[in-house]
Structures are given as C-alpha cells and as structure tokens.
Short mmCIF file of C-alpha atoms in Angstrom, two decimals:
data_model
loop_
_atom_site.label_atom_id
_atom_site.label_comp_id
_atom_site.label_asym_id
_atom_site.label_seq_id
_atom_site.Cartn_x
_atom_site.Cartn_y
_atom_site.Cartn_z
CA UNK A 841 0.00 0.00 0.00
CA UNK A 842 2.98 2.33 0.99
CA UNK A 843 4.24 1.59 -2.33
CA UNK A 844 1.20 2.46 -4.29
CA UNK A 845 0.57 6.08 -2.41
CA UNK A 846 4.44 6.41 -3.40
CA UNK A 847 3.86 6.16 -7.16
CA UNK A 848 0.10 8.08 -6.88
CA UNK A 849 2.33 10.91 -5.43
CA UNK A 850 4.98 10.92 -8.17
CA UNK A 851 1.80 10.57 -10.69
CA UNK A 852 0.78 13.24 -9.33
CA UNK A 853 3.55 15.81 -8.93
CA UNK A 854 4.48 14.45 -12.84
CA UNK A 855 1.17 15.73 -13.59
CA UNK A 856 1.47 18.75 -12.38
CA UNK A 857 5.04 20.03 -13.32
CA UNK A 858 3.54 18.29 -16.95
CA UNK A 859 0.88 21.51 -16.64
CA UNK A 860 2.99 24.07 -15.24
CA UNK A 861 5.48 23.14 -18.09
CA UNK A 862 3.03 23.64 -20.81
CA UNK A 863 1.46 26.85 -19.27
CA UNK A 864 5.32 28.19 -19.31
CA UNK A 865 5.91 27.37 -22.64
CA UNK A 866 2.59 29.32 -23.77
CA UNK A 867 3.32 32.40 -21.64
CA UNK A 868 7.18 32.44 -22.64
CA UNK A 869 5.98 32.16 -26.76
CA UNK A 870 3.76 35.41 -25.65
CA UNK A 871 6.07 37.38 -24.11
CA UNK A 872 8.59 37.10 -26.92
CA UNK A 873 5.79 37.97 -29.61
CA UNK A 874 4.87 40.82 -27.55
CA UNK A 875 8.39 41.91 -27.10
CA UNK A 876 8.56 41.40 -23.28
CA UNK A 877 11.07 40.14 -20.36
CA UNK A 878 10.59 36.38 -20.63
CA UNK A 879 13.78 35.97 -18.61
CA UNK A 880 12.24 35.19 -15.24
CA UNK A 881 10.00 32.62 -17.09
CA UNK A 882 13.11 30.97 -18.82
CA UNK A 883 14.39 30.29 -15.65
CA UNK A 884 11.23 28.62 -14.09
CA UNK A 885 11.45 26.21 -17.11
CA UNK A 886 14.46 25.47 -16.62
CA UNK A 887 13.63 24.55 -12.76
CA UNK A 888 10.49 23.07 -14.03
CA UNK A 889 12.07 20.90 -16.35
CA UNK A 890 14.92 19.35 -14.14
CA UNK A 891 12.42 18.42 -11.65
CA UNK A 892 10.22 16.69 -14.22
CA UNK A 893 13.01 14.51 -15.37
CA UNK A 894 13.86 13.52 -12.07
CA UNK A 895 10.07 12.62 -10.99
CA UNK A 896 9.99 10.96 -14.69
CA UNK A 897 13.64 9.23 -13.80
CA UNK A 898 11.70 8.28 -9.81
CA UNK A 899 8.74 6.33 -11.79
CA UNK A 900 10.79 4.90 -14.26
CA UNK A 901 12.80 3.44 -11.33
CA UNK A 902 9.70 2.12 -9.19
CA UNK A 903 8.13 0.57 -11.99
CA UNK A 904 11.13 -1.46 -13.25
CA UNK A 905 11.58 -2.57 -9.62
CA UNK A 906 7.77 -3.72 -9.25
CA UNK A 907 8.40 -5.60 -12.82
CA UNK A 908 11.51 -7.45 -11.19
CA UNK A 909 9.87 -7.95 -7.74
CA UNK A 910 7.15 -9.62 -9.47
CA UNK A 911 9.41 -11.49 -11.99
CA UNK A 912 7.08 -10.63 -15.01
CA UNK A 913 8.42 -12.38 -18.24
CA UNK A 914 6.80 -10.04 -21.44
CA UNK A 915 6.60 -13.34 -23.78
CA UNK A 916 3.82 -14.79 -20.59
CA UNK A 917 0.76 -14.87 -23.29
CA UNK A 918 -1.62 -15.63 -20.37
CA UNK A 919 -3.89 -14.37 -17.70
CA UNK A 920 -1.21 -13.56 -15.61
CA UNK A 921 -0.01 -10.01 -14.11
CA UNK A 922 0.04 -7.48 -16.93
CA UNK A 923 3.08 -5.54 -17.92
CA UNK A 924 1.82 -1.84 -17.67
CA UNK A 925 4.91 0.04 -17.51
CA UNK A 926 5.26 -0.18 -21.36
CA UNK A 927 1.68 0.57 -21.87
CA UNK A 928 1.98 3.26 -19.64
CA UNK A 929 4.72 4.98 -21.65
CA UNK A 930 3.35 4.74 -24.74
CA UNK A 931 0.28 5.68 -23.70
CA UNK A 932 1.76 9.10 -22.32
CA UNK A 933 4.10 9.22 -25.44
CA UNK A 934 1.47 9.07 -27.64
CA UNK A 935 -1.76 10.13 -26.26
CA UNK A 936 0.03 12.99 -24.93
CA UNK A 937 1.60 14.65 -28.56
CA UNK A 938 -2.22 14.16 -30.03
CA UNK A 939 -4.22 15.50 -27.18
CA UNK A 940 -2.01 18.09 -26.02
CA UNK A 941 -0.86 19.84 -29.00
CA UNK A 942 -2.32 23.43 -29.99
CA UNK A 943 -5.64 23.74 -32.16
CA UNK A 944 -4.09 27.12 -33.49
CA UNK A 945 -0.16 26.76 -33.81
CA UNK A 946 2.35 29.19 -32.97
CA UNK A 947 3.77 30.21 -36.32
CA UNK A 948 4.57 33.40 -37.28
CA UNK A 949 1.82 33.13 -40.33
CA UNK A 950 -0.13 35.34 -41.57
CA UNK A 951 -3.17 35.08 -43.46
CA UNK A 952 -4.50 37.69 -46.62
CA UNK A 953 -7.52 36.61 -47.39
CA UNK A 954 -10.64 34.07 -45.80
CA UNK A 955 -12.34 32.26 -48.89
CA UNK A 956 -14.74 29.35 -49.20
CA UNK A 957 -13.59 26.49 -49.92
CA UNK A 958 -15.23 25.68 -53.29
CA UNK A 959 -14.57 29.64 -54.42
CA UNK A 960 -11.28 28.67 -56.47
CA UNK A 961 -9.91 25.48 -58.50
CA UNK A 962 -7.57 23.30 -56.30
CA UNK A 963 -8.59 24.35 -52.90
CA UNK A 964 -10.23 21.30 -51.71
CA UNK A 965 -7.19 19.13 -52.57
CA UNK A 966 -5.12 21.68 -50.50
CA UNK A 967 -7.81 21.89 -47.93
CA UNK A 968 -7.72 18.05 -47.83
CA UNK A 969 -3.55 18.19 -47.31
CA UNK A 970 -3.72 20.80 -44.95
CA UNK A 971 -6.11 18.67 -42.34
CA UNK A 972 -3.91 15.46 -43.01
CA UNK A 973 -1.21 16.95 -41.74
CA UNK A 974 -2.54 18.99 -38.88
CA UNK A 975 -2.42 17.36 -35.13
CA UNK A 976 -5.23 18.36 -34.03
CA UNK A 977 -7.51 17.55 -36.89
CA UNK A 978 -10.52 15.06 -36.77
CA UNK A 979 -12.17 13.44 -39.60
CA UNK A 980 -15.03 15.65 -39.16
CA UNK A 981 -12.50 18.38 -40.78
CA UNK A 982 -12.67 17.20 -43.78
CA UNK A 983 -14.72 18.13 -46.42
CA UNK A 984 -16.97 14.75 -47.11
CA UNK A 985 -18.70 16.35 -44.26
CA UNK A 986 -19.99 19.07 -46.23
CA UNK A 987 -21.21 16.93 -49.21
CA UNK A 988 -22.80 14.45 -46.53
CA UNK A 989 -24.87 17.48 -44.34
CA UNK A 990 -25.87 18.79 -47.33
CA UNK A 991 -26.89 16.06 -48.79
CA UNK A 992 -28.75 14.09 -45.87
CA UNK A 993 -30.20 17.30 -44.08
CA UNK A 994 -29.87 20.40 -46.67
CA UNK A 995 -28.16 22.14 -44.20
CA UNK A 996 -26.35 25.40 -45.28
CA UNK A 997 -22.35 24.88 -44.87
CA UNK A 998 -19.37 27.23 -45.29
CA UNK A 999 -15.74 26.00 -45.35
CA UNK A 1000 -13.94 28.57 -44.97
CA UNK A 1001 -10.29 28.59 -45.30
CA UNK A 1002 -7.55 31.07 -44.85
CA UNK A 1003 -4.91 31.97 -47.41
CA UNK A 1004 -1.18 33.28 -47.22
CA UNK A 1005 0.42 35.62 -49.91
CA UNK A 1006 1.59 32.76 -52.37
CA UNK A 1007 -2.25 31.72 -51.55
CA UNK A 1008 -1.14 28.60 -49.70
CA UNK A 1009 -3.75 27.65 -46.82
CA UNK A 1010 -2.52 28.14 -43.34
CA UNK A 1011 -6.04 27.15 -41.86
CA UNK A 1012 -9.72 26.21 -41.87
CA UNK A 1013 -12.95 26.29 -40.48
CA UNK A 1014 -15.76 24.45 -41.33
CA UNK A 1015 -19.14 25.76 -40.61
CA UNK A 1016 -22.89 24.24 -41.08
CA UNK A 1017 -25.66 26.48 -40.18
CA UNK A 1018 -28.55 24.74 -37.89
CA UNK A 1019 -31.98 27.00 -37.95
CA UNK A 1020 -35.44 25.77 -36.65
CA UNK A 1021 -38.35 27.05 -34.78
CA UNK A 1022 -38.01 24.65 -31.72
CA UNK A 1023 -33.78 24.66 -31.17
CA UNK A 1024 -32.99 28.12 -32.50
CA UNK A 1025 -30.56 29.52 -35.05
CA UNK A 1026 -26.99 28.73 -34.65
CA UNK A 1027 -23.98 27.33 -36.45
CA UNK A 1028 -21.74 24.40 -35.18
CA UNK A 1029 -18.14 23.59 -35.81
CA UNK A 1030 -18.92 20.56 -36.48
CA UNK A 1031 -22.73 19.34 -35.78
CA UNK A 1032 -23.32 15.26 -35.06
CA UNK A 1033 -19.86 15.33 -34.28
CA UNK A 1034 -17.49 15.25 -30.98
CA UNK A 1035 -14.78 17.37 -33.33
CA UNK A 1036 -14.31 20.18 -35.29
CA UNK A 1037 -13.51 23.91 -34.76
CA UNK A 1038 -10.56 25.96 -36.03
CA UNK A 1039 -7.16 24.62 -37.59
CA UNK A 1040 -4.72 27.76 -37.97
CA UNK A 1041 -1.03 28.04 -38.16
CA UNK A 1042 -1.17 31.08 -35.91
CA UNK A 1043 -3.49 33.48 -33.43
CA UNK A 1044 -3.79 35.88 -36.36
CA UNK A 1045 -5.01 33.13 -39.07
CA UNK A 1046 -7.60 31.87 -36.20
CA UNK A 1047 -8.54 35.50 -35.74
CA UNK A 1048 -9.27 36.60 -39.48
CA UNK A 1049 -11.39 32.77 -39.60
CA UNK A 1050 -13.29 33.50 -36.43
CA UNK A 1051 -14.41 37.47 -37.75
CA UNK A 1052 -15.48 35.80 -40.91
CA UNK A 1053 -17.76 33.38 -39.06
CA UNK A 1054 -18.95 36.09 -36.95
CA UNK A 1055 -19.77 38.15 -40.18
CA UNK A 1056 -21.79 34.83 -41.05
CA UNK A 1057 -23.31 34.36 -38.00
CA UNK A 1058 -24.63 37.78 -38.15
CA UNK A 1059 -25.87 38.06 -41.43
CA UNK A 1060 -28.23 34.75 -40.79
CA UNK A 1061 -29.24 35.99 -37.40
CA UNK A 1062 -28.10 33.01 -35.63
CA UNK A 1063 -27.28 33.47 -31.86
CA UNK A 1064 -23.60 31.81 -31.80
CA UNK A 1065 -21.04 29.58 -33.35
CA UNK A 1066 -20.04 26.47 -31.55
CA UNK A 1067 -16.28 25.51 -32.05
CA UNK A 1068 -15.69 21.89 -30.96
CA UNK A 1069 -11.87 22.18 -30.35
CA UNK A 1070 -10.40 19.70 -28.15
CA UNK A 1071 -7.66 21.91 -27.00
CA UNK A 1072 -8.03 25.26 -25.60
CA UNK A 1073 -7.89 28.14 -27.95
CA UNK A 1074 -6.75 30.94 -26.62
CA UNK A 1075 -8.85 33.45 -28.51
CA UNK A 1076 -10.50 34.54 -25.18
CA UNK A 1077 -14.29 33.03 -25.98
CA UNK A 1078 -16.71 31.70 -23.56
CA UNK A 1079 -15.69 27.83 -23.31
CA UNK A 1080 -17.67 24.71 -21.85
CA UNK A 1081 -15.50 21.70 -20.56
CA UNK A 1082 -17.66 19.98 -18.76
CA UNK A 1083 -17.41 17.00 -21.33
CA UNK A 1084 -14.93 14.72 -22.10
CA UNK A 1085 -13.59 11.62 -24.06
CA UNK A 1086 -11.47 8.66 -23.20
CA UNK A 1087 -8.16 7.74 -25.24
CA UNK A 1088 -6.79 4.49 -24.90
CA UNK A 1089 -2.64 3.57 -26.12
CA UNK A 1090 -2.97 0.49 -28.35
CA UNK A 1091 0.06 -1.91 -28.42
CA UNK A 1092 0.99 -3.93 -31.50
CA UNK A 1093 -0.19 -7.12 -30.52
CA UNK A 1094 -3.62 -7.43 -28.80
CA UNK A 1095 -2.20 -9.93 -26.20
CA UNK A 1096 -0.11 -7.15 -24.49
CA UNK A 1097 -3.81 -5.11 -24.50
CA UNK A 1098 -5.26 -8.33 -22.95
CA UNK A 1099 -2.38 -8.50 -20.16
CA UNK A 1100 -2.89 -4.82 -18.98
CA UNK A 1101 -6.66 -5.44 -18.15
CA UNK A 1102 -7.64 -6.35 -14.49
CA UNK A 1103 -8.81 -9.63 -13.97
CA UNK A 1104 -12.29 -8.70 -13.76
CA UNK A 1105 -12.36 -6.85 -17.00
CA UNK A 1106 -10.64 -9.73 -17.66
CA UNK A 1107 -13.34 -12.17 -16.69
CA UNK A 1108 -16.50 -10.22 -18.04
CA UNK A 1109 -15.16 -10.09 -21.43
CA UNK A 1110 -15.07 -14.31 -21.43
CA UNK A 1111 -18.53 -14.67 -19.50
CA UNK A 1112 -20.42 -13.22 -22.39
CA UNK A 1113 -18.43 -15.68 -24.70
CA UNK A 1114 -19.40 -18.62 -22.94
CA UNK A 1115 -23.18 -17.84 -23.31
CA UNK A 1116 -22.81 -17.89 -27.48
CA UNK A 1117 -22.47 -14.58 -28.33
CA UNK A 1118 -21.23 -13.53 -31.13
CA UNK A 1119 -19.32 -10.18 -32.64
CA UNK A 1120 -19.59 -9.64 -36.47
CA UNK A 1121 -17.61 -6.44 -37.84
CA UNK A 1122 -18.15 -5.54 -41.58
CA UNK A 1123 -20.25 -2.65 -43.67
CA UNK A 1124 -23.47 -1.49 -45.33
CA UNK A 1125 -24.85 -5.06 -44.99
CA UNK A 1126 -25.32 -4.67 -41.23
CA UNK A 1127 -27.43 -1.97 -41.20
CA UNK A 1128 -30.59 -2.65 -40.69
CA UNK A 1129 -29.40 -4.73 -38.07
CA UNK A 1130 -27.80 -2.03 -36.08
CA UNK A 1131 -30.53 0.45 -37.10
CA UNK A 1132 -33.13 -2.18 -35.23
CA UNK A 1133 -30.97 -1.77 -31.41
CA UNK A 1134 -29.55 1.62 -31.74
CA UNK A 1135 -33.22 2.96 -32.44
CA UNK A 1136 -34.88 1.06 -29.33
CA UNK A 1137 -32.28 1.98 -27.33
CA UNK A 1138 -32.28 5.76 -28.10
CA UNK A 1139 -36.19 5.38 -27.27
CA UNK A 1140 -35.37 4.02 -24.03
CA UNK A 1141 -32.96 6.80 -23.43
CA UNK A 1142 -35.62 9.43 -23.99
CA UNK A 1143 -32.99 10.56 -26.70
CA UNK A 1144 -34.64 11.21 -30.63
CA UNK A 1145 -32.68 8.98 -33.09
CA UNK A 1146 -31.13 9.67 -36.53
CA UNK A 1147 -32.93 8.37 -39.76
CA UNK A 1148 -31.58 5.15 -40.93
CA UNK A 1149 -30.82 7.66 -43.79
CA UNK A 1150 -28.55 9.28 -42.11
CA UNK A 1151 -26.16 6.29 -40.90
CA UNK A 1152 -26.39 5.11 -44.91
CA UNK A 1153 -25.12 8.70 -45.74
CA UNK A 1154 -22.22 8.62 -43.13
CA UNK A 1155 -20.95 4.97 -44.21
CA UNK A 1156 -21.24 5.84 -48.37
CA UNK A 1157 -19.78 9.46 -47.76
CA UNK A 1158 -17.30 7.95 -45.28
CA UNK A 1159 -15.84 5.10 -47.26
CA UNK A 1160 -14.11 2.30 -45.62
CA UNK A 1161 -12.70 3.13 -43.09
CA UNK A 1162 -16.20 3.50 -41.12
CA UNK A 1163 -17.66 -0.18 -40.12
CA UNK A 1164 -20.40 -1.13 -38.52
CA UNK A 1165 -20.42 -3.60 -35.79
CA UNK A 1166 -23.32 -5.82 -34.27
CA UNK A 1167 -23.13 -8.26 -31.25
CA UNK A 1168 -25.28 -11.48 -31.08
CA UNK A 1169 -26.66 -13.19 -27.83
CA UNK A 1170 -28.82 -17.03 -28.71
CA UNK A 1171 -28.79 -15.44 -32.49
CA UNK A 1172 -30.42 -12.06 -31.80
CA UNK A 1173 -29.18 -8.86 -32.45
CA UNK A 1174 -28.91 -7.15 -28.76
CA UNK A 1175 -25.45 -4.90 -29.19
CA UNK A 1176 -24.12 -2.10 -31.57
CA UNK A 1177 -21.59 -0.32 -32.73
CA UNK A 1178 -20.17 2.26 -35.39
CA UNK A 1179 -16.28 2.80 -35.43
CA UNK A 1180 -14.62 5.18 -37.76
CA UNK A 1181 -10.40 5.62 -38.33
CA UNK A 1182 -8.58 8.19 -39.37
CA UNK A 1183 -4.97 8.81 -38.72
CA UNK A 1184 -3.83 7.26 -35.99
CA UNK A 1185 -6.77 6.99 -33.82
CA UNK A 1186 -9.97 4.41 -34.55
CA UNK A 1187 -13.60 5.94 -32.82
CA UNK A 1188 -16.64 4.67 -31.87
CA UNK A 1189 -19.14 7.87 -32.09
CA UNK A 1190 -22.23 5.33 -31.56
CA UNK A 1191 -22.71 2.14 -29.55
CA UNK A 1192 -25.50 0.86 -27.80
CA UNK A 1193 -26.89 -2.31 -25.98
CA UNK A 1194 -30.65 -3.39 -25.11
CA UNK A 1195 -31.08 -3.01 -21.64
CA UNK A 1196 -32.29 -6.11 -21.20
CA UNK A 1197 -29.02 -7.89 -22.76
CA UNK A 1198 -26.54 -5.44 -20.54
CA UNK A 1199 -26.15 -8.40 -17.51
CA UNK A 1200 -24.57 -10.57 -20.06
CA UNK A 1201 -22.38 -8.58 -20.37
CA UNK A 1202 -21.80 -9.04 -24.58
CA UNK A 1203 -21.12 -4.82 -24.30
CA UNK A 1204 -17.83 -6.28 -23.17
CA UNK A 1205 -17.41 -8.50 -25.32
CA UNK A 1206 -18.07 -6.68 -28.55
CA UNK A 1207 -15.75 -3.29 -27.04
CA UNK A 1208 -13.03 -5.77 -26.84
CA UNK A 1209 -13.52 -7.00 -30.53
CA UNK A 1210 -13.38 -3.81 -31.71
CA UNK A 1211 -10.34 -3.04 -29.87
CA UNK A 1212 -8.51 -6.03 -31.33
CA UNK A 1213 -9.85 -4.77 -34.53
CA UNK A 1214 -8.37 -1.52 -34.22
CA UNK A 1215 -4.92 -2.78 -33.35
CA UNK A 1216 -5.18 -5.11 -36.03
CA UNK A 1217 -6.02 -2.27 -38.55
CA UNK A 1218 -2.62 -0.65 -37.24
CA UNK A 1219 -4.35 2.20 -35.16
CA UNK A 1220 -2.38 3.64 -32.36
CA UNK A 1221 -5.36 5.28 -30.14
CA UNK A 1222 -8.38 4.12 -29.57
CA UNK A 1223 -11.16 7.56 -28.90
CA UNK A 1224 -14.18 6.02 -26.46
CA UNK A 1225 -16.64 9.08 -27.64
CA UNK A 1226 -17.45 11.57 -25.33
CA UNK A 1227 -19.26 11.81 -21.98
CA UNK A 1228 -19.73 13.21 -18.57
CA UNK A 1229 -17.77 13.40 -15.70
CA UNK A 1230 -19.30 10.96 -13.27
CA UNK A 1231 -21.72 9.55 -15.38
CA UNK A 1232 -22.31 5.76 -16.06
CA UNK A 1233 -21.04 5.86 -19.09
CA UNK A 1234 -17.92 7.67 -17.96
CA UNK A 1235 -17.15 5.22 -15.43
CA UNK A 1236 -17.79 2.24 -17.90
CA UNK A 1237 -15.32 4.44 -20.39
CA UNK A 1238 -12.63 4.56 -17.20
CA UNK A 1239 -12.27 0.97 -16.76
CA UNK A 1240 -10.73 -0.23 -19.71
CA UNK A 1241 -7.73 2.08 -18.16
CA UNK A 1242 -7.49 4.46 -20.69
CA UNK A 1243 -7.12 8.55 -19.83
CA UNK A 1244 -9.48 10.80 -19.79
CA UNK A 1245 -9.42 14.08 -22.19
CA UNK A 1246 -11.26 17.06 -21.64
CA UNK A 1247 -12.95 18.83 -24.69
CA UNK A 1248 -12.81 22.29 -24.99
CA UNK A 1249 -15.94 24.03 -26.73
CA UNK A 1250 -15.73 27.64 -27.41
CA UNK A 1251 -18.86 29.92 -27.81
CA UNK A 1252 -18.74 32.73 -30.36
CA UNK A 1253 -21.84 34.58 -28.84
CA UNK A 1254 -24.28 37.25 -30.71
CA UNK A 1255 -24.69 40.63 -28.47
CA UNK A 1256 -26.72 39.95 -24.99
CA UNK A 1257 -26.89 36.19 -26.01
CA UNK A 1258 -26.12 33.26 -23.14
CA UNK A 1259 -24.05 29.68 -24.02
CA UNK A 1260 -26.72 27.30 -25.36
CA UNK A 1261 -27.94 24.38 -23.12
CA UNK A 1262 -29.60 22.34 -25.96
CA UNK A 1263 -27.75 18.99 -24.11
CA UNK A 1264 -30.56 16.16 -21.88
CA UNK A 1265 -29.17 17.44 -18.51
CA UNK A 1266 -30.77 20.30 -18.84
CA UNK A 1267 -34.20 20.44 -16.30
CA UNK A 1268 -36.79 22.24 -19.09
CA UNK A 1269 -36.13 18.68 -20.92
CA UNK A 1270 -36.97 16.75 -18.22
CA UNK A 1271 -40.60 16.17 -18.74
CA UNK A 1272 -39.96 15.85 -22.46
CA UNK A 1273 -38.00 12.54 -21.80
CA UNK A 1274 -39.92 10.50 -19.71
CA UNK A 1275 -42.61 10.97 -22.10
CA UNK A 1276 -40.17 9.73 -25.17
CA UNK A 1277 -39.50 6.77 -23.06
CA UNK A 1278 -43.04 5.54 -23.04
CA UNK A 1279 -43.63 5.91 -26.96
CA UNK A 1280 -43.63 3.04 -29.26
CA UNK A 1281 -40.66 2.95 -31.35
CA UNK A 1282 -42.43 3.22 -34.72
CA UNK A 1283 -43.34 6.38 -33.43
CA UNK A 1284 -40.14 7.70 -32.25
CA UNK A 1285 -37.82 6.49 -35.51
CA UNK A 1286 -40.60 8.36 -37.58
CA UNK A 1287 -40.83 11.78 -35.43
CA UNK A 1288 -37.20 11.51 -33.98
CA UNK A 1289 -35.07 11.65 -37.54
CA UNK A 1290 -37.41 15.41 -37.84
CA UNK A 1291 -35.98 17.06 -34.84
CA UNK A 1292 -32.69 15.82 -34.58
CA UNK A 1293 -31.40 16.51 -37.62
CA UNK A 1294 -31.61 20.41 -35.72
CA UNK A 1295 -29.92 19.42 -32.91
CA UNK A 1296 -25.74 19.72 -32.74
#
C-alpha cells in the first residue's frame, strides 16, 4: 500500500510540473511575440524541467523494480499479471503529442484573405492536405462532411479557409448552419460530431477565420457559433468543458492489450463468450441490423434517433474506413456499434446495448472485438466518444484504463446572447424525456429523424 501512495504521489507531482510546463511554454511564446522580459520565465522552465526529469527518472525506477519484484516475463501470453509500464509509456508518449498539441499553432503566419472552400480550383485538394497533416484535426475536418450534411439534411455549410500571400492555406474552419423554430438559429463547428472547430497556423489566421464566421453568424441571425476544439484556444471566448472523451494507447499485438486489463475486465469479457455470443464487424450489410438496437435503445434513453438515412449517408460518404459492428446473444441482435479511423486513432461515435441484454455482459465483449480490430487495422489510439464526468457511461469508459481528455468548446456569442444548453441534462427537458421513453418505437424512428437533424 505504501508503495502504491508512493507512485500516486509521483503521478501526481508528474502531472502537475507536466501543466505548469506547458502553461510556461505558452506564456514564454507570448512574451517574446509581444516583445517582453521572458527571462524570469526561462528560468522557471528550466527549474520546471529538471524536476520533471527527475520525478519521470523516480517512476521509471519504481516501476522497473515492481516488474523485477514480481518477476514478469513479457513473452507470458496468459492471464497472468500485466506488464503496464510499457503501456503506460506509450500511452503518455502518444496520447500525450495528439491530445495536447495546440488547435491554433504558434507560427509566425499570416493570413491575406478568408475564402470558401469551393470559391477557387484546387482548394479542396489543398484543404484536404492541410487537415492530413494537422495534429489536431478530426475526420469531421474534412470536407466529405460538407457533401454528406448537405446532402442528408440540406443544411447550409461554409468552409472557410484562410490563405497566405503565395495563396497557400494556413487554416480552416468548417461551418454548417442549424436553424429551426423549436432549437434556434446557430452554427456548429462541427454538428453530429465530438470534433471540429478551427485549424490555424497562428493566433492571427484563427482570428481573421473566427471574424469571418462572426460576419456569417450575423448576417443569418443566428445566436452563436459552436467551435468543438479539443484543446483550448486561446482566442479569449466563452468555453464549456464539462465533457470529455477517453483515449486508450494500443500496443501492436492485442495480447499485451489483454495482459494490462484487471482480472475482472478480464473475466467479463469471457462470460459473455461462454453464453454464445457472437461479434460480427463488416459494412453497409449490417445496417438494418444495427438500425433495429440503436433505435430502441435511443427510445429508451428518452434521446430522438437519426434516420436510418442518415447512418447510410455517413458509411457511403465515409468510405471504408467506417464499419459497422453488431453483437449477437442465442442469435439475436442485442449490441451495436459504429467505429470510424482516421490517422492514428480508430472511434466509436455510436454504440449501444438493449437493456435487457446489458447483464450478459456481450457490451464487453463486442468493445473488446473492436479493440482487437483496431490494433489489427494498425491504429495507435483508440477515442471512447465523449461523456460526462461521473456519469455511467464515464465510469464504464474509465475501466478499460485508458485517460481521460477534456474537450474544450468555445462559444462565439451574438450581443446579450447566453451559451446554449440544448444537451438532456438540462431540467426544461426533463418532462420531455420520460414521455419519449413511453412511446412506441415506430413512433419515435418516424418523429425523432425530424428534430434531430436540428440538434448539434
């Protein structure tokens, strides 16, 4: 136990001087823009930094001594104790550079002009190269999105991208416009989506994209933009971060994955297995079958549910790297899933299991395929979806021992207007829910696809 609160503290401090080190960085990069005295702040890095490696050094130490006290051999393919020390570091190593690096990079860049994407020949292939090789970018950056909101829900969309002096982009925004009489009028960076927001090579490119929105936002009459960045932004807006997502480090081989779970994760992932159930990942063809859960499911939720429409639009605009995943229990569809890669990271934005199928436990079962599938596919991260802090699904998210990352949603707000709470936790929705629960699902898949295709 003595042992344990030792390496929680060094965790912790880690953390910390991880923060302060980042903050530092930030604040020196200003002060030399700004033409200040970052010489004070040079010096706390330096302090900062020594003291990091030498907590680093202290849990490199402890863990190498827990591996030899417990005389772990890395080529055990069993049930025995897991090897997390090399999980651990890669999963700071990696989940760190992705989640941690800036929406809006520090370049000295600046931009000439804001144009729509479609406004002159070749900018969507440069568009296209630009998000590839951006950190921070999401799939949702990219511009099947447009063609596949436009197409699906006639929503209006502007991707809007800035321009240097040899007319080279040095970032992007893309925008789709969301106006009804029940939700309101407001545009979302990017709707449906956990991602999306600004990509800029500096705080001036962000700047001239953000003024252009606002000139958009304005001209509509929509009350604000919603910028789903998963970094902070630094261009001083109103922010939520009350939500967040889980990113789990995937090894090469799924047997190391296997060896860092507890035993009981361990042991629910094989019940389910014993009962007959089955896990079939593939495409299009399993539609209907996922359509059938993730529908009754919402209902039970008191959440409205997509058209089938929509999920056919996402998987043809998509392409293959979006599959579809469905769980079996006795030969019965009872589990779902949707996972989509790009880059280095594989996501499941949509998942669900009947209640009455959730004590076997084949939600296990089929999160575990997928993960296999992902490392199989070569994907280094594996992105859980977003949630709430304390919530049920949070905590099932947590278990699988991957790390939490807070999203950081930033508010572009028209004059006297407040941060929209279109989200279920809201009170005034309340009411509305329990009465969606008790509806028949015919009902609910034909009124649901109407009034959430306006809501973000």
């Amino acid at each position: 136990m003595k042992d344990a609160n030792n390496l929680d503290s060094l965790k912790l401090r880690e953390d910390q001087l991880k923060a302060r080190k980042g903050e530092l960085s930030r604040l020196i990069g200003e002060a030399k823009k700004n033409g200040s005295d970052a010489g004070e702040l040079i010096v706390e890095m330096g302090v900062v930094s020594a003291e990091f490696k030498e907590v680093t050094g202290k849990i490199k130490d402890f863990k190498k001594a827990q591996r030899q006290q417990v005389g772990q051999s890395s080529d055990v393919l069993s049930d025995g104790p897991p090897d997390k020390a090399k999980q651990a570091e890669k999963l700071q190593q990696i989940v760190e550079e992705v989640s941690s690096a800036p929406q809006i990079l520090g370049l000295a860049v600046k931009a000439f002009r804001v144009v729509e994407v479609d406004a002159e020949p070749g900018l969507r292939a440069s568009w296209e190269e630009y998000v590839d090789q951006h950190l921070q970018a999401s799939p949702y950056h990219k511009l099947w999105v447009k063609s596949f909101v436009e197409s699906v829900y006639g929503h209006p969309c502007r991707f809007i991208c800035a321009l240097d002096e040899s007319n080279r982009v040095v970032g992007i925004l893309p925008l789709t416009q969301l106006n009804s009489r029940l939700f309101g009028n407001f545009i979302v960076s990017a709707p449906y989506f956990n991602y999306g927001g600004i990509l800029a090579d500096s705080k001036q490119v962000a700047q001239m994209l953000l003024a252009d929105a606002v000139r958009w936002r304005d001209q509509v009459g929509a009350s604000h933009i919603e910028l789903r960045h998963l970094t902070t932004s630094n261009l001083g807006l109103p922010q939520r971060t009350e939500k967040l997502t889980f990113w789990l480090a995937l090894p090469e081989r799924e047997e190391e994955l296997w060896l860092s779970f507890k035993p009981k994760i361990r042991a629910q992932i094989k019940r389910p297995q014993k009962e007959g159930a089955e896990i079939t990942i593939g495409g299009a063809e399993l539609l209907n079958d996922f359509y059938a859960v993730f529908a009754r499911n919402m209902r039970d939720l008191g959440t409205p549910v997509y058209g089938k429409n929509f999920f056919h639009g996402f998987l043809s605009s998509y392409g293959e790297s979006a599959r579809v995943v469905i769980g079996r229990l006795n030969k019965t569809v009872v589990a779902c899933a949707i996972v989509i890669g790009y880059g280095r990271r594989m996501e499941i934005p949509w998942a669900s299991t009947l209640q009455e199928a959730n004590s076997s436990g084949i939600n296990m079962l089929m999160y575990w395929e997928i993960l296999k599938f992902s490392i199989h596919q070569k994907y280094q991260i594996f992105d859980f979806g977003r949630c709430t802090e304390g919530s049920g699904t949070y905590k099932f998210k947590q278990q699988w021992g991957a790390t939490p990352v807070r999203l950081h949603w930033d508010y572009g707000l028209a004059e006297g207007r407040d941060a929209p709470k279109l989200n279920p936790d809201n009170p005034k929705f309340k009411l509305v829910i329990a009465v969606w629960k008790r509806l028949p699902v015919w009902l609910t898949n034909t009124v649901g696809p109407l009034l959430v295709k306006y809501l973000p």
